[in-house]
Amino acid sequence: MRPGEAAAPDRDFVLRMHRTMLRIRIAEEQIADLVEAGEVKCPCHLYIGQEGIAAGACAALRRNDYVWGGHRSHGHYLAKGGDMKGMMAEVFGKATGCSSGRGGSMHLFAPEVGILGTVPLVAATIPLAVGSALASKVSGDGKVSVSFFGDGATEEGHFHESVNLAAVYKLPVLFVCENNFYSSHLGLLERRAADNIFKAGEAHGVPGLAIDGNDAIGVHRAAEEAVRRARRGEGPTLLECRTYRWRGHVGPSWDTDVGVKRKDELKDWLPKDPVARSASWLLERGVAKAALDALEREVRAEVEEAVAFARASPYPGEEELCTHVFHGENGGA
Ligand SMILES: Cc1ncc(C[n+]2csc(CCOP(=O)(O)OP(=O)(O)O)c2C)c(N)n1
Ligand SMILES: [Mg+2]
């Protein structure tokens, strides 16, 4: 190995990231079908096509590190160790869901594995990640906070304010921007003058990297370095992970007919499938096709079981309507 060259990743480690991506892909394909069938009724923003980012970045984290997400966060929840049944029940609005059926797809919460919240207000959790990182710095608990957000979120003022504050205090936080080139139906260059999100940290003295978000191994490598830097007390890093969502902004459709360039672009991005890519990597290194097929069957069974669990679970009771809503008498915290 030459100086500066990265060590080859361990095969079992890549297999675990591959499994994470498969869990996200298969769960979301199932959710897409359930939305189409009318069985799942909450808005679901699918992450299909972007799995390499959640899998790669979360593989660099410890179980008790913190993750914050947004409206498209099934992948972050699963990659950080969130329970499949809890997520499936949540999108069904059931009491056994990870947010007790109150939040649906866009409000996933699993503090036992460090998921402090996914919130659909664009950019809302970026300052919250800075807050949890500040808490870690003050308490010295050694944890790192990761904020996952889209390219659209970088146009919100508090993204820039958050990066500044984190830089000034050298907070242990990673800003992971998933640049899928769209904010709803508006393309990147219709909203900003230059395709250079990774440079947003520079003005604040924060290192920024643009990386291939469809390469889980590369994302992991970059995230691992950023996590190490954060734990050493050297402050935040901005990772711009370039990727593409396959489905429409919200819901299961492919959105090739909504007046944007998606039809042309999709055909270029489909062959860059992050899941197929890690499968090829593994096959080239001697993992048997039969082993990958068995893994896929195992994940399908897990997803089916989670759907059965969600279907069989009760809705929250009417008597709980006011709990967790107001502070005080009704049991709200
Ligand atoms: C503050 C705010 N403004 C607008 C919206 C409506 N909205 C929901 S998702 C979205 C697009 C966000 O794009 P991006 O951050 O790139 O994430 P992506 O959907 O591409 O994953 C918008 C404008 C919102 N939820 N919150
Ligand atoms: Mg986007």
CSV table of C-alpha atoms and ligand atoms in Angstrom, one decimal:
chain,number,residue,atom,x,y,z
A,1,MET,CA,0.0,0.0,0.0
A,2,ARG,CA,1.4,3.4,-1.0
A,3,PRO,CA,1.3,6.3,1.5
A,4,GLY,CA,-2.0,8.1,1.4
A,5,GLU,CA,-3.8,5.1,-0.2
A,6,ALA,CA,-6.8,3.7,1.7
A,7,ALA,CA,-6.7,0.1,3.0
A,8,ALA,CA,-8.9,-2.3,1.2
A,9,PRO,CA,-12.2,-2.7,3.1
A,10,ASP,CA,-12.9,-5.9,4.9
A,11,ARG,CA,-15.2,-8.3,3.0
A,12,ASP,CA,-17.4,-9.0,5.9
A,13,PHE,CA,-17.7,-5.3,6.7
A,14,VAL,CA,-18.9,-4.6,3.1
A,15,LEU,CA,-21.3,-7.5,3.4
A,16,ARG,CA,-22.8,-5.9,6.4
A,17,MET,CA,-23.2,-2.5,4.6
A,18,HIS,CA,-24.7,-4.5,1.7
A,19,ARG,CA,-27.2,-6.0,4.0
A,20,THR,CA,-28.1,-2.6,5.4
A,21,MET,CA,-28.7,-1.3,1.9
A,22,LEU,CA,-30.8,-4.4,1.1
A,23,ARG,CA,-33.0,-3.8,4.2
A,24,ILE,CA,-33.6,-0.2,3.2
A,25,ARG,CA,-34.3,-1.1,-0.5
A,26,ILE,CA,-36.6,-4.0,0.2
A,27,ALA,CA,-38.5,-2.2,3.0
A,28,GLU,CA,-39.1,0.8,0.8
A,29,GLU,CA,-40.2,-1.2,-2.2
A,30,GLN,CA,-42.7,-2.9,0.1
A,31,ILE,CA,-43.8,0.5,1.5
A,32,ALA,CA,-44.2,1.8,-2.1
A,33,ASP,CA,-46.5,-1.2,-2.9
A,34,LEU,CA,-48.5,-0.6,0.4
A,35,VAL,CA,-49.0,3.1,-0.5
A,36,GLU,CA,-50.1,2.2,-4.0
A,37,ALA,CA,-52.6,-0.3,-2.5
A,38,GLY,CA,-53.9,2.4,-0.2
A,39,GLU,CA,-53.0,0.5,2.9
A,40,VAL,CA,-50.3,3.0,4.0
A,41,LYS,CA,-51.9,6.4,4.0
A,42,CYS,CA,-49.2,8.8,5.3
A,43,PRO,CA,-46.9,10.6,2.8
A,44,CYS,CA,-43.8,8.5,2.2
A,45,HIS,CA,-40.7,10.1,0.7
A,46,LEU,CA,-38.7,7.1,-0.6
A,47,TYR,CA,-34.9,6.9,-0.4
A,48,ILE,CA,-34.5,4.2,-3.1
A,49,GLY,CA,-31.3,5.0,-5.0
A,50,GLN,CA,-29.6,6.8,-2.1
A,51,GLU,CA,-29.0,3.8,0.2
A,52,GLY,CA,-25.2,4.0,-0.1
A,53,ILE,CA,-25.1,7.2,2.0
A,54,ALA,CA,-27.0,6.0,5.0
A,55,ALA,CA,-25.3,2.6,5.0
A,56,GLY,CA,-21.8,4.1,4.5
A,57,ALA,CA,-22.1,6.9,7.0
A,58,CYS,CA,-23.8,5.0,9.7
A,59,ALA,CA,-21.3,2.1,9.5
A,60,ALA,CA,-18.7,4.7,10.7
A,61,LEU,CA,-20.8,5.3,13.9
A,62,ARG,CA,-21.1,3.7,17.3
A,63,ARG,CA,-24.5,2.6,18.5
A,64,ASN,CA,-24.8,5.5,20.9
A,65,ASP,CA,-23.7,8.2,18.5
A,66,TYR,CA,-26.5,10.5,17.4
A,67,VAL,CA,-28.3,10.7,14.1
A,68,TRP,CA,-30.8,13.4,12.9
A,69,GLY,CA,-32.8,13.2,9.7
A,70,GLY,CA,-35.5,14.7,7.7
A,71,HIS,CA,-38.6,13.8,5.6
A,72,ARG,CA,-36.7,11.1,3.6
A,73,SER,CA,-35.2,9.1,6.5
A,74,HIS,CA,-36.3,5.5,6.5
A,75,GLY,CA,-32.7,4.7,5.4
A,76,HIS,CA,-31.1,6.6,8.2
A,77,TYR,CA,-33.4,5.0,10.7
A,78,LEU,CA,-32.6,1.5,9.5
A,79,ALA,CA,-28.9,2.0,8.9
A,80,LYS,CA,-28.4,3.4,12.5
A,81,GLY,CA,-30.1,0.3,13.9
A,82,GLY,CA,-33.7,1.3,14.2
A,83,ASP,CA,-36.1,-1.7,14.5
A,84,MET,CA,-37.8,-2.7,11.2
A,85,LYS,CA,-41.1,-3.6,12.9
A,86,GLY,CA,-41.1,-0.3,14.7
A,87,MET,CA,-40.7,1.6,11.4
A,88,MET,CA,-43.3,-0.4,9.5
A,89,ALA,CA,-45.8,-0.1,12.3
A,90,GLU,CA,-45.1,3.7,12.3
A,91,VAL,CA,-45.9,4.1,8.7
A,92,PHE,CA,-49.1,2.2,9.3
A,93,GLY,CA,-49.9,4.7,12.1
A,94,LYS,CA,-50.1,1.9,14.7
A,95,ALA,CA,-49.5,2.2,18.5
A,96,THR,CA,-46.5,-0.2,18.2
A,97,GLY,CA,-44.7,2.2,15.9
A,98,CYS,CA,-41.4,3.8,16.8
A,99,SER,CA,-43.2,7.1,17.5
A,100,SER,CA,-46.3,5.3,18.9
A,101,GLY,CA,-48.1,5.8,15.6
A,102,ARG,CA,-48.2,9.6,16.0
A,103,GLY,CA,-45.6,10.6,13.5
A,104,GLY,CA,-45.7,8.4,10.4
A,105,SER,CA,-43.0,8.1,7.9
A,106,MET,CA,-41.5,11.5,8.5
A,107,HIS,CA,-41.2,11.4,12.3
A,108,LEU,CA,-39.0,8.5,13.2
A,109,PHE,CA,-37.6,8.3,16.7
A,110,ALA,CA,-35.4,5.6,18.3
A,111,PRO,CA,-33.2,7.1,21.0
A,112,GLU,CA,-32.1,3.6,22.1
A,113,VAL,CA,-29.9,3.6,19.0
A,114,GLY,CA,-29.2,7.3,18.9
A,115,ILE,CA,-31.9,8.4,16.5
A,116,LEU,CA,-33.0,11.6,18.1
A,117,GLY,CA,-35.5,12.5,15.5
A,118,THR,CA,-36.4,12.9,11.8
A,119,VAL,CA,-38.4,16.0,11.1
A,120,PRO,CA,-39.9,17.1,7.7
A,121,LEU,CA,-39.3,20.8,8.1
A,122,VAL,CA,-36.5,21.2,5.7
A,123,ALA,CA,-33.2,21.8,7.5
A,124,ALA,CA,-34.9,21.7,10.9
A,125,THR,CA,-32.7,19.1,12.4
A,126,ILE,CA,-29.3,20.6,11.3
A,127,PRO,CA,-29.2,23.0,14.3
A,128,LEU,CA,-30.5,20.2,16.5
A,129,ALA,CA,-27.5,18.1,15.5
A,130,VAL,CA,-25.3,21.0,16.5
A,131,GLY,CA,-27.1,21.1,19.8
A,132,SER,CA,-26.6,17.5,20.6
A,133,ALA,CA,-22.9,17.9,19.5
A,134,LEU,CA,-22.6,20.8,21.9
A,135,ALA,CA,-24.1,18.7,24.7
A,136,SER,CA,-21.5,16.0,23.9
A,137,LYS,CA,-18.7,18.5,24.0
A,138,VAL,CA,-19.9,20.0,27.3
A,139,SER,CA,-20.5,16.6,29.0
A,140,GLY,CA,-17.4,15.0,27.4
A,141,ASP,CA,-19.4,11.8,26.5
A,142,GLY,CA,-17.3,11.3,23.3
A,143,LYS,CA,-20.4,10.9,21.0
A,144,VAL,CA,-20.6,12.2,17.5
A,145,SER,CA,-23.7,13.7,16.0
A,146,VAL,CA,-24.6,13.3,12.3
A,147,SER,CA,-27.1,15.5,10.5
A,148,PHE,CA,-28.5,14.1,7.2
A,149,PHE,CA,-30.2,16.6,4.9
A,150,GLY,CA,-30.9,17.3,1.3
A,151,ASP,CA,-29.4,19.8,-1.2
A,152,GLY,CA,-32.5,21.9,-0.8
A,153,ALA,CA,-31.7,22.3,2.9
A,154,THR,CA,-28.5,24.1,2.2
A,155,GLU,CA,-30.6,27.0,0.9
A,156,GLU,CA,-32.0,27.6,4.4
A,157,GLY,CA,-30.2,30.2,6.5
A,158,HIS,CA,-29.9,28.0,9.5
A,159,PHE,CA,-27.7,25.5,7.6
A,160,HIS,CA,-25.1,28.2,7.3
A,161,GLU,CA,-25.6,29.4,10.9
A,162,SER,CA,-25.2,25.9,12.1
A,163,VAL,CA,-22.0,25.2,10.2
A,164,ASN,CA,-20.6,28.5,11.6
A,165,LEU,CA,-21.5,27.7,15.2
A,166,ALA,CA,-20.2,24.1,15.0
A,167,ALA,CA,-16.9,25.4,13.5
A,168,VAL,CA,-16.4,28.1,16.1
A,169,TYR,CA,-16.9,25.6,19.0
A,170,LYS,CA,-15.2,22.8,17.1
A,171,LEU,CA,-18.2,20.5,17.8
A,172,PRO,CA,-18.2,16.8,17.1
A,173,VAL,CA,-20.7,16.9,14.2
A,174,LEU,CA,-20.9,15.7,10.6
A,175,PHE,CA,-23.0,17.5,8.1
A,176,VAL,CA,-24.0,15.0,5.5
A,177,CYS,CA,-25.7,16.6,2.5
A,178,GLU,CA,-27.4,14.1,0.2
A,179,ASN,CA,-27.3,16.0,-3.1
A,180,ASN,CA,-29.9,14.3,-5.3
A,181,PHE,CA,-30.0,17.4,-7.5
A,182,TYR,CA,-33.7,18.2,-6.7
A,183,SER,CA,-35.7,20.0,-4.1
A,184,SER,CA,-39.2,18.7,-4.9
A,185,HIS,CA,-39.4,19.4,-8.7
A,186,LEU,CA,-36.8,22.2,-8.9
A,187,GLY,CA,-33.4,21.2,-10.2
A,188,LEU,CA,-30.2,22.3,-8.4
A,189,LEU,CA,-29.1,25.0,-10.9
A,190,GLU,CA,-32.6,26.6,-10.9
A,191,ARG,CA,-32.1,27.3,-7.2
A,192,ARG,CA,-28.4,28.2,-6.9
A,193,ALA,CA,-25.8,29.7,-9.2
A,194,ALA,CA,-23.2,26.9,-8.8
A,195,ASP,CA,-23.1,23.2,-8.2
A,196,ASN,CA,-20.6,23.5,-5.3
A,197,ILE,CA,-22.4,22.6,-2.0
A,198,PHE,CA,-19.2,21.1,-0.6
A,199,LYS,CA,-17.6,24.5,-0.6
A,200,ALA,CA,-20.2,25.9,1.8
A,201,GLY,CA,-18.0,24.9,4.8
A,202,GLU,CA,-14.9,26.6,3.4
A,203,ALA,CA,-15.9,30.1,4.5
A,204,HIS,CA,-16.2,28.8,8.0
A,205,GLY,CA,-13.0,26.8,8.0
A,206,VAL,CA,-14.8,23.5,7.8
A,207,PRO,CA,-13.4,20.9,5.5
A,208,GLY,CA,-15.9,19.9,2.7
A,209,LEU,CA,-15.7,17.0,0.4
A,210,ALA,CA,-17.8,16.1,-2.7
A,211,ILE,CA,-18.1,12.3,-2.9
A,212,ASP,CA,-19.9,9.7,-4.9
A,213,GLY,CA,-23.0,8.9,-2.7
A,214,ASN,CA,-23.7,5.7,-4.6
A,215,ASP,CA,-20.5,4.2,-3.4
A,216,ALA,CA,-21.1,3.0,0.1
A,217,ILE,CA,-17.5,2.1,0.6
A,218,GLY,CA,-16.3,5.6,-0.4
A,219,VAL,CA,-19.0,7.2,1.8
A,220,HIS,CA,-17.9,5.1,4.7
A,221,ARG,CA,-14.2,6.0,4.2
A,222,ALA,CA,-15.0,9.7,4.1
A,223,ALA,CA,-17.4,9.5,7.1
A,224,GLU,CA,-14.9,7.4,9.1
A,225,GLU,CA,-12.2,10.1,8.7
A,226,ALA,CA,-14.7,12.8,9.6
A,227,VAL,CA,-15.8,10.9,12.7
A,228,ARG,CA,-12.2,10.5,13.8
A,229,ARG,CA,-11.6,14.2,13.3
A,230,ALA,CA,-14.7,15.0,15.3
A,231,ARG,CA,-13.7,12.6,18.2
A,232,ARG,CA,-10.3,14.2,18.2
A,233,GLY,CA,-11.9,17.5,19.0
A,234,GLU,CA,-11.0,19.0,15.6
A,235,GLY,CA,-14.6,20.0,14.7
A,236,PRO,CA,-17.1,19.4,12.0
A,237,THR,CA,-16.9,18.2,8.4
A,238,LEU,CA,-19.2,18.7,5.5
A,239,LEU,CA,-19.7,15.7,3.2
A,240,GLU,CA,-21.6,16.4,0.0
A,241,CYS,CA,-22.7,13.0,-1.2
A,242,ARG,CA,-23.9,13.1,-4.8
A,243,THR,CA,-26.7,10.8,-5.6
A,244,TYR,CA,-30.1,10.5,-7.2
A,245,ARG,CA,-33.5,9.5,-6.0
A,246,TRP,CA,-35.2,7.0,-8.2
A,247,ARG,CA,-38.8,7.6,-7.3
A,248,GLY,CA,-40.8,10.9,-7.2
A,249,HIS,CA,-40.4,13.5,-4.5
A,250,VAL,CA,-43.1,11.8,-2.5
A,251,GLY,CA,-44.8,8.5,-3.0
A,252,PRO,CA,-44.0,5.5,-5.2
A,253,SER,CA,-44.3,7.0,-8.7
A,254,TRP,CA,-41.2,7.3,-10.9
A,255,ASP,CA,-42.1,10.9,-11.8
A,256,THR,CA,-40.8,10.8,-15.3
A,257,ASP,CA,-43.8,12.8,-16.5
A,258,VAL,CA,-43.7,15.9,-14.3
A,259,GLY,CA,-42.0,18.3,-16.7
A,260,VAL,CA,-38.5,18.0,-15.4
A,261,LYS,CA,-35.5,16.2,-16.9
A,262,ARG,CA,-36.0,13.0,-14.9
A,263,LYS,CA,-36.6,10.7,-17.8
A,264,ASP,CA,-33.2,11.4,-19.4
A,265,GLU,CA,-31.4,11.5,-16.1
A,266,LEU,CA,-32.9,8.3,-14.6
A,267,LYS,CA,-31.5,6.2,-17.3
A,268,ASP,CA,-28.0,7.5,-16.5
A,269,TRP,CA,-28.5,6.9,-12.8
A,270,LEU,CA,-30.1,3.5,-12.7
A,271,PRO,CA,-26.9,1.7,-13.7
A,272,LYS,CA,-25.2,3.4,-10.7
A,273,ASP,CA,-27.4,1.5,-8.3
A,274,PRO,CA,-25.5,1.4,-5.0
A,275,VAL,CA,-27.0,-2.0,-4.0
A,276,ALA,CA,-26.0,-3.6,-7.3
A,277,ARG,CA,-22.6,-2.0,-7.0
A,278,SER,CA,-21.8,-3.5,-3.6
A,279,ALA,CA,-23.1,-6.9,-4.8
A,280,SER,CA,-20.6,-6.8,-7.7
A,281,TRP,CA,-17.8,-5.8,-5.4
A,282,LEU,CA,-18.6,-8.8,-3.2
A,283,LEU,CA,-19.0,-11.2,-6.1
A,284,GLU,CA,-15.7,-10.1,-7.5
A,285,ARG,CA,-14.1,-10.9,-4.2
A,286,GLY,CA,-15.3,-14.4,-4.0
A,287,VAL,CA,-18.6,-14.1,-2.1
A,288,ALA,CA,-20.9,-16.8,-3.6
A,289,LYS,CA,-24.0,-15.7,-5.5
A,290,ALA,CA,-26.0,-18.2,-3.5
A,291,ALA,CA,-24.9,-16.4,-0.3
A,292,LEU,CA,-26.2,-13.0,-1.6
A,293,ASP,CA,-29.4,-14.6,-2.7
A,294,ALA,CA,-29.9,-16.2,0.7
A,295,LEU,CA,-29.2,-12.8,2.3
A,296,GLU,CA,-31.9,-11.2,0.1
A,297,ARG,CA,-34.4,-13.9,1.1
A,298,GLU,CA,-33.6,-13.4,4.8
A,299,VAL,CA,-34.2,-9.6,4.4
A,300,ARG,CA,-37.5,-10.2,2.5
A,301,ALA,CA,-38.7,-12.4,5.3
A,302,GLU,CA,-37.8,-9.8,7.9
A,303,VAL,CA,-39.7,-7.2,6.0
A,304,GLU,CA,-42.7,-9.5,5.5
A,305,GLU,CA,-42.7,-10.2,9.2
A,306,ALA,CA,-42.6,-6.5,10.0
A,307,VAL,CA,-45.6,-5.8,7.7
A,308,ALA,CA,-47.6,-8.6,9.3
A,309,PHE,CA,-46.7,-7.2,12.7
A,310,ALA,CA,-47.8,-3.7,11.6
A,311,ARG,CA,-51.1,-5.0,10.2
A,312,ALA,CA,-51.9,-6.9,13.4
A,313,SER,CA,-51.0,-4.0,15.7
A,314,PRO,CA,-53.7,-1.8,17.1
A,315,TYR,CA,-54.2,1.9,16.4
A,316,PRO,CA,-53.5,4.3,19.3
A,317,GLY,CA,-56.6,4.4,21.5
A,318,GLU,CA,-58.9,7.4,21.4
A,319,GLU,CA,-58.1,8.1,25.1
A,320,GLU,CA,-54.5,8.8,24.0
A,321,LEU,CA,-55.5,11.6,21.6
A,322,CYS,CA,-54.1,14.3,23.8
A,323,THR,CA,-51.1,12.6,25.3
A,324,HIS,CA,-47.7,13.8,24.1
A,325,VAL,CA,-49.4,16.9,22.7
A,326,PHE,CA,-49.7,19.4,25.5
A,327,HIS,CA,-47.6,19.8,28.5
A,328,GLY,CA,-49.4,18.9,31.8
A,329,GLU,CA,-52.6,17.3,32.8
A,330,ASN,CA,-53.2,15.0,29.9
A,331,GLY,CA,-50.0,13.1,30.4
A,332,GLY,CA,-48.0,15.2,28.0
A,333,ALA,CA,-44.4,15.7,28.9
B,1,LIG,C1,-39.1,24.8,5.8
B,1,LIG,C2,-39.7,24.0,4.7
B,1,LIG,N1,-40.0,24.5,3.5
B,1,LIG,C3,-40.6,23.8,2.5
B,1,LIG,C4,-41.0,22.5,2.8
B,1,LIG,C5,-41.6,21.6,1.7
B,1,LIG,N2,-40.7,20.6,1.2
B,1,LIG,C6,-40.7,19.4,1.7
B,1,LIG,S1,-39.4,18.5,1.1
B,1,LIG,C7,-38.9,19.7,0.2
B,1,LIG,C8,-37.7,19.5,-0.7
B,1,LIG,C9,-36.5,19.3,0.0
B,1,LIG,O1,-35.4,19.0,-0.9
B,1,LIG,P1,-34.1,18.5,-0.4
B,1,LIG,O2,-33.6,19.2,0.9
B,1,LIG,O3,-33.1,18.5,-1.5
B,1,LIG,O4,-34.4,17.0,0.0
B,1,LIG,P2,-34.9,15.8,-0.9
B,1,LIG,O5,-36.4,15.8,-0.9
B,1,LIG,O6,-34.3,16.0,-2.2
B,1,LIG,O7,-34.4,14.5,-0.2
B,1,LIG,C10,-39.7,20.8,0.3
B,1,LIG,C11,-39.4,22.1,-0.4
B,1,LIG,C12,-40.8,22.0,4.1
B,1,LIG,N3,-41.1,20.7,4.4
B,1,LIG,N4,-40.1,22.7,5.0
B,2,MG,MG,-32.7,17.1,-2.9
